[in-house]
Amino acid sequence: MTGPTSQWPLWEVFLRSRNGLHHQHVGSVHAVDAEMAVGNARDVYTRRGEGVSIWVVPSAAIVASDPDDKGELFEPALDKIYRHPTFYEIPDGVANI
Amino acid sequence: MYSQALDERDGQPDEAVNAAFEQRVAAEEKIEANDWMPAAYRKTLIRQISQHAHSEIIGMQPEGNWITRAPSLRRKAILLAKVQDEAGHGLYLYAAAETLGVSREEVVDQLLAGTAKYSSIFNYPTLTWADMGAIGWLVDGAAIMNQIPLCRCSYGPYARAMVRICKEESFHQRQGFEIMVTLSRGTDAQKAMAQDALNRWWWPSLMMFGPHDAESTHSDTSMRWKIKRFSNDELRQKFVDVTVPQADFLGLTVPDPDLKYDATTGHYVFGEPDWSEFKAVLRGDGPCNAQRLAHRRAAHDNGAWVRDAAEAHAAKQHDQVEAVA
């Protein structure tokens, strides 16, 4: 038996589906370089036409928000309900608004 | 990005942090890779997800055995696609396990060393073409029963991988049932072959749900953590209830003399699997355990030159870029 598998860099995979939505994260693959990462992502994540475009990004390059900061980052948006159109009452009989 | 949060808060978490975690899980919030989680939750998931991944990878072998002998080009293309899916499922799951901070090589090496478990079912031989039908129908059917609740697992990356897997498993089960339909409507010899496959795969399929609830070691905590949603016995009952009518449709006989429908409960009553056989297979003494591992090791070793070449190529490209710069 050969020695343990050497760990290749991890790449995050994003796919844009046919319906024109943004690229969406679908998972990750290991690959020696970007070219192989695209090839592996194609084999693993698009066997049923899930995507028409692939992005691969070195996992190490992704900077994520800290889960502990969830409160201060996202709660301020929750109490600003006036940012949503449903906050406003439009009198009956007014059309096209 | 996944490992950065792991080093934080080493040692015992304070009770408030733990209580907040339990509360989030109870409220059906998803736990994500960088969120705080108890060490035992992480450990349980790494064990379960990597075993699940190993099962998909080893699971390629029983069916891979028939690719070259599939009875038509149509069946061959289907079987090839199914085995490719199993490889894909293994990879989705390894990726999900890695979000918990374990490395791919670590879990793969556990499989190659024979220290990791995988589903007992893949240690049975595939003796005839009808086994391709029975595996799709029964084994993938049982797997779907187990896996659908996992789509709602509290750990986000696992749940999302399972959504993808379940979509694909449905094809697996239906192609298997189609093989069973064709054989059971065929010649007497074909029908006998279908019956023989059902006879051999029925009990091992029931064992896939694991031991009785009373003997299941990890159940309670896994239920509370919403890793598991239904007990082994509940899922086994569900499987029997949906599968027996399908066997009836095929005109095949489920090999269980105790099997009968209980009209008052609306469930089938069924006999006891041979648990000593189950334990033997898990222990490594099943009909094909040694063969499956030997094959996986050989495949890994035979692929070494491809991995070496890929690394050499990447290094060369890198050097050329450096030289130009």
Coordinates of C-alpha atoms in Angstrom, one line a residue:
Chain A
M1 CA 0.0 0.0 0.0
T2 CA 1.2 3.5 -0.8
G3 CA 1.4 6.2 1.9
P4 CA -1.5 8.2 3.0
T5 CA -3.3 10.4 0.4
S6 CA -1.7 13.8 0.3
Q7 CA -4.3 16.5 0.9
W8 CA -4.9 18.6 -2.1
P9 CA -6.3 22.1 -1.7
L10 CA -10.1 22.4 -1.1
W11 CA -12.2 24.5 -3.6
E12 CA -15.7 25.8 -3.0
V13 CA -18.0 25.2 -6.0
F14 CA -20.6 27.6 -7.2
L15 CA -23.1 26.8 -10.1
R16 CA -25.3 29.1 -12.2
S17 CA -28.3 27.2 -13.3
R18 CA -30.0 27.5 -16.6
N19 CA -32.8 29.7 -15.2
G20 CA -30.5 32.7 -14.9
L21 CA -30.2 33.0 -11.1
H22 CA -26.9 33.9 -9.4
H23 CA -24.2 31.4 -9.0
Q24 CA -25.0 29.3 -5.9
H25 CA -22.8 27.4 -3.6
V26 CA -23.2 23.6 -4.0
G27 CA -20.3 22.0 -2.2
S28 CA -16.6 21.6 -2.4
V29 CA -14.0 19.5 -4.2
H30 CA -10.3 18.7 -3.8
A31 CA -8.0 19.5 -6.7
V32 CA -4.3 20.2 -7.4
D33 CA -5.1 23.4 -9.4
A34 CA -8.0 25.5 -10.7
E35 CA -8.3 23.6 -13.9
M36 CA -8.7 20.3 -12.2
A37 CA -11.1 21.9 -9.7
V38 CA -13.4 22.9 -12.6
G39 CA -13.2 19.4 -14.0
N40 CA -14.0 17.7 -10.7
A41 CA -16.8 20.1 -10.0
R42 CA -18.3 19.3 -13.4
D43 CA -18.1 15.6 -12.7
V44 CA -19.4 15.7 -9.1
Y45 CA -22.0 18.5 -9.2
T46 CA -23.5 18.7 -12.8
R47 CA -24.4 15.1 -13.7
R48 CA -28.0 16.2 -14.3
G49 CA -27.7 19.5 -16.0
E50 CA -27.7 21.5 -12.7
G51 CA -25.5 24.2 -14.1
V52 CA -24.4 26.1 -17.2
S53 CA -21.5 27.9 -15.5
I54 CA -19.1 26.8 -12.8
W55 CA -17.0 29.0 -10.4
V56 CA -14.4 27.4 -8.2
V57 CA -12.8 29.4 -5.4
P58 CA -10.0 28.3 -3.1
S59 CA -11.7 27.6 0.2
A60 CA -8.9 29.4 2.0
A61 CA -9.8 32.6 0.1
I62 CA -13.3 32.9 1.6
V63 CA -13.7 35.2 4.5
A64 CA -16.8 34.4 6.5
S65 CA -18.7 36.5 9.0
D66 CA -18.3 35.4 12.6
P67 CA -21.4 33.5 13.8
D68 CA -21.0 35.3 17.1
D69 CA -21.5 38.6 15.4
K70 CA -24.9 37.5 14.0
G71 CA -26.7 39.8 16.4
E72 CA -25.0 43.0 15.7
L73 CA -24.7 42.3 12.0
F74 CA -28.2 41.2 11.2
E75 CA -30.6 42.2 13.9
P76 CA -30.7 45.9 13.0
A77 CA -32.4 45.0 9.7
L78 CA -35.2 43.1 11.5
D79 CA -36.7 46.1 13.2
K80 CA -36.8 48.3 10.1
I81 CA -40.0 46.9 8.7
Y82 CA -40.7 50.2 6.9
R83 CA -38.1 49.0 4.4
H84 CA -40.6 46.6 3.0
P85 CA -43.4 47.6 0.7
T86 CA -46.0 45.7 2.7
F87 CA -45.4 48.2 5.6
Y88 CA -47.5 50.8 3.8
E89 CA -51.2 50.9 3.6
I90 CA -52.7 51.9 0.3
P91 CA -56.4 52.9 0.4
D92 CA -58.8 50.7 -1.5
G93 CA -59.5 51.8 -5.0
V94 CA -56.0 53.0 -5.8
A95 CA -54.6 50.9 -8.7
N96 CA -51.2 50.1 -10.0
I97 CA -49.1 50.7 -6.9
Chain B
M1 CA -12.7 28.6 6.1
Y2 CA -14.2 25.7 7.9
S3 CA -11.6 25.1 10.4
Q4 CA -11.1 28.6 11.7
A5 CA -13.8 28.4 14.4
L6 CA -12.6 25.0 15.7
D7 CA -9.7 26.3 17.7
E8 CA -11.8 28.8 19.6
R9 CA -13.2 28.2 23.0
D10 CA -11.1 25.1 23.7
G11 CA -12.0 23.2 26.9
Q12 CA -15.3 23.0 28.6
P13 CA -18.0 25.3 27.2
D14 CA -19.9 27.2 29.8
E15 CA -23.4 26.0 30.4
A16 CA -25.0 29.0 28.8
V17 CA -23.3 28.4 25.5
N18 CA -24.4 24.8 25.6
A19 CA -27.9 25.7 26.5
A20 CA -28.1 28.1 23.7
F21 CA -27.0 25.4 21.3
E22 CA -29.6 23.0 22.6
Q23 CA -32.2 25.7 22.3
R24 CA -31.3 26.4 18.7
V25 CA -31.5 22.7 17.8
A26 CA -34.8 22.4 19.6
A27 CA -36.1 25.4 17.6
E28 CA -35.2 23.6 14.3
E29 CA -32.5 26.2 13.5
K30 CA -29.7 24.7 11.3
I31 CA -26.3 24.5 12.8
E32 CA -23.6 25.6 10.4
A33 CA -19.9 24.8 10.0
N34 CA -18.6 27.8 11.9
D35 CA -21.2 27.8 14.7
W36 CA -20.3 26.6 18.1
M37 CA -21.3 23.0 18.8
P38 CA -20.6 20.5 21.5
A39 CA -17.6 18.3 20.9
A40 CA -19.8 15.2 21.1
Y41 CA -22.2 16.6 18.4
R42 CA -19.2 17.2 16.1
K43 CA -17.8 13.7 16.8
T44 CA -21.2 12.0 16.2
L45 CA -21.6 13.8 12.9
I46 CA -18.1 13.1 11.7
R47 CA -18.6 9.4 12.5
Q48 CA -22.0 9.2 10.9
I49 CA -21.3 11.3 7.8
S50 CA -17.9 9.6 7.1
Q51 CA -19.5 6.1 7.5
H52 CA -22.2 7.2 5.2
A53 CA -19.7 8.3 2.6
H54 CA -17.7 5.1 2.9
S55 CA -20.9 3.1 2.3
E56 CA -21.5 5.0 -0.9
I57 CA -17.9 4.3 -2.0
I58 CA -17.9 0.6 -1.1
G59 CA -21.5 0.4 -2.5
M60 CA -20.1 0.9 -6.0
Q61 CA -18.6 -2.6 -5.9
P62 CA -21.5 -4.9 -5.8
E63 CA -23.1 -3.2 -8.8
G64 CA -19.8 -2.4 -10.5
N65 CA -19.5 -6.2 -10.7
W66 CA -22.3 -6.4 -13.3
I67 CA -21.5 -3.4 -15.6
T68 CA -19.7 -5.5 -18.1
R69 CA -22.4 -8.2 -18.1
A70 CA -25.5 -6.0 -18.2
P71 CA -28.0 -7.7 -20.5
S72 CA -28.4 -4.7 -22.9
L73 CA -26.8 -1.4 -23.8
R74 CA -29.7 0.4 -22.1
R75 CA -29.2 -1.5 -18.8
K76 CA -25.5 -1.0 -19.0
A77 CA -25.7 2.8 -19.5
I78 CA -28.2 3.0 -16.6
L79 CA -26.0 0.9 -14.3
L80 CA -23.0 3.0 -15.1
A81 CA -24.8 6.2 -14.3
K82 CA -26.0 4.7 -11.0
V83 CA -22.5 3.6 -10.0
Q84 CA -21.3 7.1 -10.9
D85 CA -24.0 8.6 -8.7
E86 CA -22.7 6.4 -5.8
A87 CA -19.3 7.9 -6.3
G88 CA -20.8 11.4 -6.4
H89 CA -22.8 10.7 -3.2
G90 CA -19.6 9.6 -1.4
L91 CA -17.9 12.9 -2.5
Y92 CA -20.8 15.1 -1.4
L93 CA -20.7 13.4 2.0
Y94 CA -16.9 13.5 2.4
A95 CA -17.2 17.3 1.7
A96 CA -19.9 17.6 4.3
A97 CA -17.7 15.7 6.8
E98 CA -14.8 18.0 6.1
T99 CA -16.8 21.1 7.1
L100 CA -16.6 19.6 10.7
G101 CA -12.8 20.0 10.7
V102 CA -11.7 16.4 9.8
S103 CA -9.5 16.0 6.7
R104 CA -10.4 13.9 3.7
E105 CA -7.2 11.9 4.0
E106 CA -8.0 11.1 7.6
V107 CA -11.4 9.6 6.9
V108 CA -10.2 7.8 3.7
D109 CA -7.3 6.4 5.5
Q110 CA -9.6 5.0 8.2
L111 CA -11.6 3.2 5.5
L112 CA -8.4 1.8 3.9
A113 CA -7.1 0.7 7.3
G114 CA -10.3 -1.1 7.9
T115 CA -11.0 0.8 11.1
A116 CA -14.1 2.7 9.8
K117 CA -17.5 1.1 9.4
Y118 CA -19.8 1.1 6.4
S119 CA -23.2 -0.2 5.8
S120 CA -23.4 -4.0 6.3
I121 CA -25.4 -4.5 3.1
F122 CA -22.5 -4.1 0.8
N123 CA -20.7 -7.1 2.2
Y124 CA -23.1 -9.5 0.4
P125 CA -22.3 -10.8 -3.1
T126 CA -24.2 -10.0 -6.3
L127 CA -24.6 -13.4 -7.8
T128 CA -27.1 -12.8 -10.6
W129 CA -28.4 -10.0 -12.8
A130 CA -31.6 -10.0 -10.7
D131 CA -29.5 -8.7 -7.8
M132 CA -29.2 -5.4 -9.7
G133 CA -33.0 -5.2 -9.6
A134 CA -33.2 -6.3 -5.9
I135 CA -30.5 -3.8 -4.8
G136 CA -32.2 -0.9 -6.5
W137 CA -35.6 -1.8 -5.3
L138 CA -34.8 -3.0 -1.7
V139 CA -31.4 -1.6 -0.8
D140 CA -31.9 1.8 -2.3
G141 CA -35.5 1.7 -1.1
A142 CA -34.3 1.2 2.5
A143 CA -31.6 3.8 2.0
I144 CA -34.3 6.3 0.9
M145 CA -36.4 5.5 4.0
N146 CA -33.3 6.2 6.1
Q147 CA -32.2 9.3 4.2
I148 CA -35.3 11.3 3.6
P149 CA -35.5 12.3 7.3
L150 CA -31.7 13.2 7.1
C151 CA -32.7 16.1 4.7
R152 CA -34.0 17.8 7.9
C153 CA -30.9 17.0 10.0
S154 CA -29.9 19.8 12.3
Y155 CA -26.5 20.1 10.7
G156 CA -26.8 22.3 7.6
P157 CA -24.1 20.9 5.3
Y158 CA -25.2 17.3 5.9
A159 CA -28.9 18.2 5.4
R160 CA -28.1 19.9 2.1
A161 CA -26.0 17.0 0.8
M162 CA -28.9 14.7 1.6
V163 CA -31.4 16.7 -0.3
R164 CA -29.2 16.3 -3.4
I165 CA -28.7 12.6 -2.7
C166 CA -32.3 11.8 -2.2
K167 CA -33.3 13.4 -5.5
E168 CA -30.9 11.0 -7.2
E169 CA -31.8 7.9 -5.2
S170 CA -35.3 8.0 -6.5
F171 CA -33.9 7.1 -10.0
H172 CA -31.9 4.3 -8.4
Q173 CA -34.9 2.7 -6.8
R174 CA -37.2 3.0 -9.8
Q175 CA -34.6 1.5 -12.2
G176 CA -34.2 -1.4 -9.8
F177 CA -38.0 -2.0 -9.6
E178 CA -38.2 -1.8 -13.4
I179 CA -35.7 -4.7 -13.6
M180 CA -37.8 -6.7 -11.1
V181 CA -40.9 -6.0 -13.2
T182 CA -39.3 -7.2 -16.4
L183 CA -37.9 -10.3 -14.8
S184 CA -41.1 -11.2 -12.9
R185 CA -43.0 -10.9 -16.2
G186 CA -40.5 -13.0 -18.1
T187 CA -39.8 -16.7 -18.5
D188 CA -40.0 -19.1 -15.5
A189 CA -36.3 -19.0 -15.2
Q190 CA -36.3 -15.2 -15.0
K191 CA -39.1 -15.2 -12.5
A192 CA -37.2 -17.7 -10.4
M193 CA -34.1 -15.5 -10.6
A194 CA -36.1 -12.5 -9.3
Q195 CA -37.5 -14.6 -6.5
D196 CA -34.0 -15.9 -5.6
A197 CA -32.7 -12.3 -5.4
L198 CA -35.6 -11.2 -3.2
N199 CA -34.9 -14.2 -0.9
R200 CA -31.3 -13.2 -0.5
W201 CA -31.7 -9.5 -0.2
W202 CA -34.8 -9.2 2.0
W203 CA -33.3 -9.8 5.4
P204 CA -30.1 -7.9 4.8
S205 CA -32.2 -5.0 3.7
L206 CA -34.2 -5.1 7.0
M207 CA -30.9 -5.1 8.9
M208 CA -29.9 -1.9 7.2
F209 CA -32.1 0.0 9.7
G210 CA -29.8 -1.2 12.4
P211 CA -30.5 -3.0 15.7
H212 CA -33.7 -2.7 17.7
D213 CA -34.3 0.6 19.4
A214 CA -33.5 -0.9 22.8
E215 CA -30.1 -2.0 21.6
S216 CA -29.2 1.1 19.5
T217 CA -26.4 2.8 21.3
H218 CA -26.4 6.3 19.8
S219 CA -30.1 6.8 19.4
D220 CA -31.3 9.0 22.2
T221 CA -28.8 11.8 21.9
S222 CA -29.0 11.7 18.1
M223 CA -32.8 12.2 18.4
R224 CA -32.4 15.1 20.8
W225 CA -29.9 16.7 18.5
K226 CA -32.2 16.1 15.5
I227 CA -29.5 14.2 13.6
K228 CA -32.0 11.3 13.7
R229 CA -35.7 11.8 13.4
F230 CA -37.2 8.3 13.5
S231 CA -36.1 5.3 15.4
N232 CA -34.6 2.2 13.7
D233 CA -37.7 0.1 14.4
E234 CA -40.1 2.9 13.1
L235 CA -38.2 3.1 9.8
R236 CA -38.0 -0.7 9.4
Q237 CA -41.8 -0.9 9.9
K238 CA -42.3 1.8 7.4
F239 CA -40.1 0.0 4.9
V240 CA -42.0 -3.3 5.3
D241 CA -45.3 -1.5 5.0
V242 CA -44.5 0.0 1.7
T243 CA -42.4 -2.8 0.2
V244 CA -44.7 -5.9 0.8
P245 CA -47.4 -4.6 -1.5
Q246 CA -44.7 -4.0 -4.2
A247 CA -43.6 -7.6 -3.8
D248 CA -47.3 -8.7 -4.2
F249 CA -47.5 -6.6 -7.4
L250 CA -44.5 -8.5 -8.7
G251 CA -46.1 -11.8 -7.8
L252 CA -43.0 -12.6 -5.6
T253 CA -43.1 -14.0 -2.1
V254 CA -41.4 -12.2 0.7
P255 CA -39.2 -14.9 2.5
D256 CA -40.8 -14.5 5.9
P257 CA -43.2 -17.1 7.2
D258 CA -44.4 -14.8 10.0
L259 CA -45.3 -12.0 7.7
K260 CA -49.0 -11.0 7.9
Y261 CA -51.1 -7.9 7.6
D262 CA -52.7 -6.7 10.7
A263 CA -55.9 -4.9 9.7
T264 CA -56.5 -3.3 13.1
T265 CA -53.1 -1.5 13.1
G266 CA -52.8 -1.1 9.3
H267 CA -49.2 -2.5 9.6
Y268 CA -47.5 -5.7 8.6
V269 CA -46.3 -8.0 11.4
F270 CA -43.0 -9.5 10.4
G271 CA -40.4 -11.9 11.7
E272 CA -37.1 -11.3 13.3
P273 CA -33.9 -10.8 11.2
D274 CA -31.0 -13.0 12.2
W275 CA -29.1 -10.6 14.4
S276 CA -26.2 -12.9 14.8
E277 CA -25.6 -12.6 11.1
F278 CA -25.9 -8.8 11.3
K279 CA -23.3 -8.7 14.1
A280 CA -20.9 -11.0 12.2
V281 CA -21.1 -8.8 9.1
L282 CA -20.4 -5.7 11.1
R283 CA -17.5 -7.4 12.9
G284 CA -16.0 -8.0 9.5
D285 CA -17.0 -11.6 9.0
G286 CA -19.6 -11.1 6.3
P287 CA -19.4 -13.0 3.0
C288 CA -17.5 -10.2 1.2
N289 CA -15.9 -7.9 3.8
A290 CA -12.3 -8.9 3.0
Q291 CA -12.9 -8.7 -0.7
R292 CA -14.5 -5.3 -0.6
L293 CA -11.7 -3.7 1.4
A294 CA -9.0 -5.4 -0.6
H295 CA -10.6 -4.1 -3.8
R296 CA -10.8 -0.6 -2.4
R297 CA -7.2 -0.6 -1.4
A298 CA -6.1 -1.9 -4.8
A299 CA -8.1 0.8 -6.5
H300 CA -6.5 3.4 -4.3
D301 CA -3.0 2.1 -4.9
N302 CA -3.6 1.7 -8.6
G303 CA -4.7 5.3 -8.7
A304 CA -1.5 6.5 -7.1
W305 CA 0.3 7.3 -10.3
V306 CA -2.6 9.4 -11.5
R307 CA -2.5 11.5 -8.3
D308 CA 1.3 11.8 -8.5
A309 CA 1.1 12.9 -12.2
A310 CA -1.6 15.5 -11.3
E311 CA 0.6 16.9 -8.6
A312 CA 3.7 16.9 -10.8
H313 CA 1.7 18.7 -13.5
A314 CA 0.4 21.3 -11.1
A315 CA 3.9 21.9 -9.7
K316 CA 5.3 22.3 -13.3
Q317 CA 2.6 24.8 -14.2
H318 CA 3.3 26.7 -11.0
D319 CA 7.0 26.8 -11.7
Q320 CA 6.4 28.1 -15.2
V321 CA 4.3 30.9 -14.0
E322 CA 6.9 31.8 -11.4
A323 CA 9.6 31.8 -14.1
V324 CA 7.7 34.2 -16.3
A325 CA 6.9 36.5 -13.4

